[in-house]
Amino acid sequence: MAKSDRRRLCHLEQIAPGQSLGFRKESTGPDDIFLVNDGGNIYGYKNSCPHWPGSTMPVRKNRYLDSESSHIVCSGHGALFEISSGLCIKGPCTGLRLTPVSLEITEMKEIFLLEEPHP
Ligand code: FES
């Protein structure tokens, strides 16, 4: 039977409104996913730009947002994405989307990543 795993990412208080945080599964290497707090709503996506799938997006650790914290930005070629939908609205991959991840936020405000089921 398939079993899904939960991976603890952080506490809600660790990611303030207007901020983003990246997480990696391994001890080294680029983030595999990132979270954005947009006015108290938490969104999570894979750190993979649809322009060049597999390419990492931030210019440096945890910098997934533009200077106004109004859009997700890819440092590769400047693509801008809506925070709530992951839709690219400007740049070389306009019309494509970031890949969302499944999240669970507990009553204690702990944020978990619900990983893909393993066979
Ligand atoms: S790799 Fe993201 S915009 Fe080109």
PDB file of C-alpha atoms and ligand atoms in Angstrom:
ATOM      1  CA  MET A   1       0.000   0.000   0.000  1.00  0.00           C
ATOM      2  CA  ALA A   2       1.270   3.470  -0.850  1.00  0.00           C
ATOM      3  CA  LYS A   3       2.411   5.534   2.086  1.00  0.00           C
ATOM      4  CA  SER A   4       2.944   9.277   2.145  1.00  0.00           C
ATOM      5  CA  ASP A   5       5.572  10.883   4.361  1.00  0.00           C
ATOM      6  CA  ARG A   6       5.435  14.112   6.285  1.00  0.00           C
ATOM      7  CA  ARG A   7       8.510  16.272   6.455  1.00  0.00           C
ATOM      8  CA  ARG A   8       8.613  19.050   9.023  1.00  0.00           C
ATOM      9  CA  LEU A   9       9.690  22.327   7.441  1.00  0.00           C
ATOM     10  CA  CYS A  10       9.346  25.042  10.085  1.00  0.00           C
ATOM     11  CA  HIS A  11       7.036  26.810  12.496  1.00  0.00           C
ATOM     12  CA  LEU A  12       4.709  29.415  11.022  1.00  0.00           C
ATOM     13  CA  GLU A  13       6.420  32.130  13.106  1.00  0.00           C
ATOM     14  CA  GLN A  14       9.691  31.448  11.280  1.00  0.00           C
ATOM     15  CA  ILE A  15       8.290  32.840   8.041  1.00  0.00           C
ATOM     16  CA  ALA A  16       6.903  36.351   8.405  1.00  0.00           C
ATOM     17  CA  PRO A  17       4.441  37.895   5.932  1.00  0.00           C
ATOM     18  CA  GLY A  18       6.299  39.019   2.813  1.00  0.00           C
ATOM     19  CA  GLN A  19       9.096  36.509   3.334  1.00  0.00           C
ATOM     20  CA  SER A  20      10.173  33.290   1.659  1.00  0.00           C
ATOM     21  CA  LEU A  21      12.153  30.343   2.987  1.00  0.00           C
ATOM     22  CA  GLY A  22      13.865  27.539   1.108  1.00  0.00           C
ATOM     23  CA  PHE A  23      14.322  23.970   2.309  1.00  0.00           C
ATOM     24  CA  ARG A  24      16.447  21.117   1.124  1.00  0.00           C
ATOM     25  CA  LYS A  25      16.090  17.451   1.802  1.00  0.00           C
ATOM     26  CA  GLU A  26      19.798  16.704   1.700  1.00  0.00           C
ATOM     27  CA  SER A  27      22.418  18.344   3.900  1.00  0.00           C
ATOM     28  CA  THR A  28      24.042  20.077   0.933  1.00  0.00           C
ATOM     29  CA  GLY A  29      22.982  21.393  -2.447  1.00  0.00           C
ATOM     30  CA  PRO A  30      20.159  23.662  -3.566  1.00  0.00           C
ATOM     31  CA  ASP A  31      16.738  23.849  -1.960  1.00  0.00           C
ATOM     32  CA  ASP A  32      14.214  21.403  -3.293  1.00  0.00           C
ATOM     33  CA  ILE A  33      11.182  23.441  -2.207  1.00  0.00           C
ATOM     34  CA  PHE A  34      10.340  26.879  -0.864  1.00  0.00           C
ATOM     35  CA  LEU A  35       7.551  28.549   1.081  1.00  0.00           C
ATOM     36  CA  VAL A  36       6.123  32.038   0.758  1.00  0.00           C
ATOM     37  CA  ASN A  37       4.044  33.862   3.358  1.00  0.00           C
ATOM     38  CA  ASP A  38       1.723  36.193   1.474  1.00  0.00           C
ATOM     39  CA  GLY A  39      -0.301  38.140   4.008  1.00  0.00           C
ATOM     40  CA  GLY A  40      -0.559  35.151   6.321  1.00  0.00           C
ATOM     41  CA  ASN A  41      -1.320  32.630   3.597  1.00  0.00           C
ATOM     42  CA  ILE A  42       1.404  30.032   3.079  1.00  0.00           C
ATOM     43  CA  TYR A  43       2.220  28.739  -0.404  1.00  0.00           C
ATOM     44  CA  GLY A  44       4.798  26.122  -1.319  1.00  0.00           C
ATOM     45  CA  TYR A  45       6.451  25.263  -4.632  1.00  0.00           C
ATOM     46  CA  LYS A  46       9.270  23.165  -5.960  1.00  0.00           C
ATOM     47  CA  ASN A  47      12.473  25.103  -6.545  1.00  0.00           C
ATOM     48  CA  SER A  48      12.458  24.452 -10.270  1.00  0.00           C
ATOM     49  CA  CYS A  49      11.854  27.137 -12.862  1.00  0.00           C
ATOM     50  CA  PRO A  50       9.506  26.092 -15.668  1.00  0.00           C
ATOM     51  CA  HIS A  51      11.775  27.967 -18.086  1.00  0.00           C
ATOM     52  CA  TRP A  52      14.561  25.455 -17.479  1.00  0.00           C
ATOM     53  CA  PRO A  53      13.046  22.674 -15.375  1.00  0.00           C
ATOM     54  CA  GLY A  54      15.411  21.639 -12.634  1.00  0.00           C
ATOM     55  CA  SER A  55      17.164  24.998 -12.444  1.00  0.00           C
ATOM     56  CA  THR A  56      17.284  26.626  -9.028  1.00  0.00           C
ATOM     57  CA  MET A  57      15.493  29.959  -8.742  1.00  0.00           C
ATOM     58  CA  PRO A  58      16.759  32.232  -5.942  1.00  0.00           C
ATOM     59  CA  VAL A  59      19.645  34.634  -6.354  1.00  0.00           C
ATOM     60  CA  ARG A  60      20.700  33.567  -2.858  1.00  0.00           C
ATOM     61  CA  LYS A  61      19.334  31.484   0.005  1.00  0.00           C
ATOM     62  CA  ASN A  62      15.709  32.306   0.840  1.00  0.00           C
ATOM     63  CA  ARG A  63      15.431  35.110  -1.762  1.00  0.00           C
ATOM     64  CA  TYR A  64      12.502  33.901  -3.844  1.00  0.00           C
ATOM     65  CA  LEU A  65      10.567  37.185  -3.919  1.00  0.00           C
ATOM     66  CA  ASP A  66      11.016  40.437  -5.789  1.00  0.00           C
ATOM     67  CA  SER A  67      11.925  43.624  -3.925  1.00  0.00           C
ATOM     68  CA  GLU A  68       8.248  44.456  -3.270  1.00  0.00           C
ATOM     69  CA  SER A  69       7.487  40.911  -2.063  1.00  0.00           C
ATOM     70  CA  SER A  70       4.633  40.966  -4.557  1.00  0.00           C
ATOM     71  CA  HIS A  71       5.837  38.196  -6.890  1.00  0.00           C
ATOM     72  CA  ILE A  72       8.100  35.178  -6.924  1.00  0.00           C
ATOM     73  CA  VAL A  73      11.089  35.902  -9.143  1.00  0.00           C
ATOM     74  CA  CYS A  74      13.544  33.600 -10.856  1.00  0.00           C
ATOM     75  CA  SER A  75      17.109  34.847 -10.820  1.00  0.00           C
ATOM     76  CA  GLY A  76      17.891  32.978 -14.046  1.00  0.00           C
ATOM     77  CA  HIS A  77      16.170  35.289 -16.500  1.00  0.00           C
ATOM     78  CA  GLY A  78      13.845  37.368 -14.344  1.00  0.00           C
ATOM     79  CA  ALA A  79      10.571  35.501 -14.747  1.00  0.00           C
ATOM     80  CA  LEU A  80       7.824  36.751 -12.410  1.00  0.00           C
ATOM     81  CA  PHE A  81       5.240  34.411 -10.899  1.00  0.00           C
ATOM     82  CA  GLU A  82       2.010  35.033  -9.007  1.00  0.00           C
ATOM     83  CA  ILE A  83       2.494  33.954  -5.408  1.00  0.00           C
ATOM     84  CA  SER A  84      -0.943  32.383  -5.011  1.00  0.00           C
ATOM     85  CA  SER A  85      -1.039  30.404  -8.250  1.00  0.00           C
ATOM     86  CA  GLY A  86       2.579  30.003  -9.359  1.00  0.00           C
ATOM     87  CA  LEU A  87       1.581  31.298 -12.803  1.00  0.00           C
ATOM     88  CA  CYS A  88       4.349  33.052 -14.716  1.00  0.00           C
ATOM     89  CA  ILE A  89       3.010  36.449 -15.741  1.00  0.00           C
ATOM     90  CA  LYS A  90       6.203  37.950 -17.185  1.00  0.00           C
ATOM     91  CA  GLY A  91       9.385  36.524 -18.635  1.00  0.00           C
ATOM     92  CA  PRO A  92      10.506  33.697 -20.908  1.00  0.00           C
ATOM     93  CA  CYS A  93       8.043  31.148 -19.481  1.00  0.00           C
ATOM     94  CA  THR A  94       4.906  33.322 -19.416  1.00  0.00           C
ATOM     95  CA  GLY A  95       1.838  31.125 -19.084  1.00  0.00           C
ATOM     96  CA  LEU A  96       3.677  28.236 -17.431  1.00  0.00           C
ATOM     97  CA  ARG A  97       3.425  27.479 -13.717  1.00  0.00           C
ATOM     98  CA  LEU A  98       5.613  26.549 -10.797  1.00  0.00           C
ATOM     99  CA  THR A  99       4.902  23.104  -9.375  1.00  0.00           C
ATOM    100  CA  PRO A 100       2.957  23.372  -6.110  1.00  0.00           C
ATOM    101  CA  VAL A 101       3.676  21.106  -3.156  1.00  0.00           C
ATOM    102  CA  SER A 102       1.202  19.767  -0.615  1.00  0.00           C
ATOM    103  CA  LEU A 103       1.424  21.298   2.834  1.00  0.00           C
ATOM    104  CA  GLU A 104      -0.153  20.654   6.192  1.00  0.00           C
ATOM    105  CA  ILE A 105      -0.254  23.299   8.922  1.00  0.00           C
ATOM    106  CA  THR A 106      -1.074  21.810  12.308  1.00  0.00           C
ATOM    107  CA  GLU A 107      -2.994  23.404  15.179  1.00  0.00           C
ATOM    108  CA  MET A 108       0.411  24.095  16.737  1.00  0.00           C
ATOM    109  CA  LYS A 109       1.333  26.069  13.571  1.00  0.00           C
ATOM    110  CA  GLU A 110       3.955  23.582  12.468  1.00  0.00           C
ATOM    111  CA  ILE A 111       4.303  23.394   8.686  1.00  0.00           C
ATOM    112  CA  PHE A 112       4.808  19.975   7.122  1.00  0.00           C
ATOM    113  CA  LEU A 113       5.498  18.964   3.548  1.00  0.00           C
ATOM    114  CA  LEU A 114       3.356  16.022   2.454  1.00  0.00           C
ATOM    115  CA  GLU A 115       5.700  14.101   0.219  1.00  0.00           C
ATOM    116  CA  GLU A 116       4.748  11.987  -2.751  1.00  0.00           C
ATOM    117  CA  PRO A 117       3.489   8.540  -1.803  1.00  0.00           C
ATOM    118  CA  HIS A 118       6.046   5.768  -2.052  1.00  0.00           C
ATOM    119  CA  PRO A 119       4.929   2.495  -3.588  1.00  0.00           C
TER     120      PRO A 119
HETATM  121  S1  FES B   1      15.654  29.808 -15.614  1.00  0.00           S
HETATM  122 FE1  FES B   1      14.038  30.903 -14.611  1.00  0.00          FE
HETATM  123  S2  FES B   1      13.586  32.517 -15.986  1.00  0.00           S
HETATM  124 FE2  FES B   1      15.084  31.333 -17.032  1.00  0.00          FE
END
